[in-house]
PDB file of C-alpha atoms in Angstrom:
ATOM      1  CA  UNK A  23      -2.112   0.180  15.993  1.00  0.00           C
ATOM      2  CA  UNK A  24      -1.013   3.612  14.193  1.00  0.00           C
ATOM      3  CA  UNK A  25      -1.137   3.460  10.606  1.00  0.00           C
ATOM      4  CA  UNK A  26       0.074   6.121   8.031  1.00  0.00           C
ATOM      5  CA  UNK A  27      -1.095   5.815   4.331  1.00  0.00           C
ATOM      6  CA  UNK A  28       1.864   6.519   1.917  1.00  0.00           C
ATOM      7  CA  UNK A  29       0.222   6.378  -1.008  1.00  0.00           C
ATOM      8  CA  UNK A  30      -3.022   5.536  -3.000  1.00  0.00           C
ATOM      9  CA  UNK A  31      -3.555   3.626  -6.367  1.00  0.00           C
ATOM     10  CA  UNK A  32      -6.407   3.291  -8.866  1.00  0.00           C
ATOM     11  CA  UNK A  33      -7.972   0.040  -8.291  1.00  0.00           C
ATOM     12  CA  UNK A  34      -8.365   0.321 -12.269  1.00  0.00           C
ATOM     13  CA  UNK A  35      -4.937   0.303 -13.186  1.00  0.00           C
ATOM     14  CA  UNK A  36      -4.287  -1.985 -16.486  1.00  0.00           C
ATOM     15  CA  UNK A  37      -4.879  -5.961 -16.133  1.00  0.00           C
ATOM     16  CA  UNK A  38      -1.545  -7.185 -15.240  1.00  0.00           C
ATOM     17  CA  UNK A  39      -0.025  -3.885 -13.849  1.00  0.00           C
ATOM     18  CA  UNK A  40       0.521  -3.738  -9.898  1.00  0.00           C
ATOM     19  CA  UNK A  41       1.851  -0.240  -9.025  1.00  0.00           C
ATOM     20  CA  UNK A  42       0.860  -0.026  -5.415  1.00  0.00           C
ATOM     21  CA  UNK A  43       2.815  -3.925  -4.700  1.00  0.00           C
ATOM     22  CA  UNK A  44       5.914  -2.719  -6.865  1.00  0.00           C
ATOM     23  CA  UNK A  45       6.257   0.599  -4.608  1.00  0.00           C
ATOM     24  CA  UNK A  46       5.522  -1.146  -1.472  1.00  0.00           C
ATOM     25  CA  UNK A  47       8.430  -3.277  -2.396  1.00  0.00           C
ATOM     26  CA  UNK A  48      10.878  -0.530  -3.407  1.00  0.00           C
ATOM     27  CA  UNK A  49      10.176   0.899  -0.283  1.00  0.00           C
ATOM     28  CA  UNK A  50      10.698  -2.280   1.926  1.00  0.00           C
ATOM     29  CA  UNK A  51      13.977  -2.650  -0.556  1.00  0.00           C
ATOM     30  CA  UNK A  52      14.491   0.733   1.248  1.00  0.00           C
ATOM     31  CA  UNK A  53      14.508  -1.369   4.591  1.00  0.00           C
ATOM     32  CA  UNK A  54      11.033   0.873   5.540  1.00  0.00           C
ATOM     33  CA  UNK A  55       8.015  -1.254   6.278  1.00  0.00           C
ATOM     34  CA  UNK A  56       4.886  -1.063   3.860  1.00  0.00           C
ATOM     35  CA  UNK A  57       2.289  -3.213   3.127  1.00  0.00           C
ATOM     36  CA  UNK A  58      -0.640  -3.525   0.439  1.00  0.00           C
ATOM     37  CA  UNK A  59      -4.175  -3.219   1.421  1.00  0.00           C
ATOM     38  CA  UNK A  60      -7.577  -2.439  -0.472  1.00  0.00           C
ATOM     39  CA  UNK A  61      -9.979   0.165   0.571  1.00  0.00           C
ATOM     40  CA  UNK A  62     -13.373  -1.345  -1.005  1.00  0.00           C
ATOM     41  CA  UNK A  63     -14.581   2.560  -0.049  1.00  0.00           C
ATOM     42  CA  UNK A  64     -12.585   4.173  -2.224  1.00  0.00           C
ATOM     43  CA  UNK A  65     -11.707   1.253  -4.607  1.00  0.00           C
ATOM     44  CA  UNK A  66      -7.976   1.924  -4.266  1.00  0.00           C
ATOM     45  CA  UNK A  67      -5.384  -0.174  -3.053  1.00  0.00           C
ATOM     46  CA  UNK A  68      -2.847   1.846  -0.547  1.00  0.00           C
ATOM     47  CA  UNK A  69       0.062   1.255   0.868  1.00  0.00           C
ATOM     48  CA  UNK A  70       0.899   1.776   4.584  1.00  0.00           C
ATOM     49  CA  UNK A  71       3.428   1.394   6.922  1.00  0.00           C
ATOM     50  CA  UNK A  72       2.853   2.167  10.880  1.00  0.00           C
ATOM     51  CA  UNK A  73       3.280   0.502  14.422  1.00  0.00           C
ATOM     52  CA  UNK A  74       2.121  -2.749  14.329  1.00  0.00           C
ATOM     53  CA  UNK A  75       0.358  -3.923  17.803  1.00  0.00           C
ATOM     54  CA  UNK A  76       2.304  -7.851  17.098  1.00  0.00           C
ATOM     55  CA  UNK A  77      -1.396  -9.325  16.680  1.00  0.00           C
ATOM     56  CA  UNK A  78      -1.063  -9.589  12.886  1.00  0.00           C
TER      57      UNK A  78
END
């Protein structure tokens, strides 16, 4: 699987604020494909959007 980071948030943002799920969604909104995950690393959520391998 190929996988291109878009963008990086702040694990820290404020309780109740979710800026890396509300631009994944503009961007699938968009019709481009993005998804959510968390780097534990880096303690920052990012969203990505690449080739998917169909395993998951």
């Amino acid at each position: 699987m190929r996988t291109k980071v878009l963008r990086r948030f702040s694990a820290g943002a404020p309780r109740g604020s979710w800026p890396a799920e509300e631009y994944a969604a503009r961007l699938r909104a968009q019709g481009r494909a993005a998804k959510v995950v968390m780097d534990i690393e880096s303690d920052a959520f990012l969203v990505v959007a690449g080739e998917s391998n169909g395993s998951g």
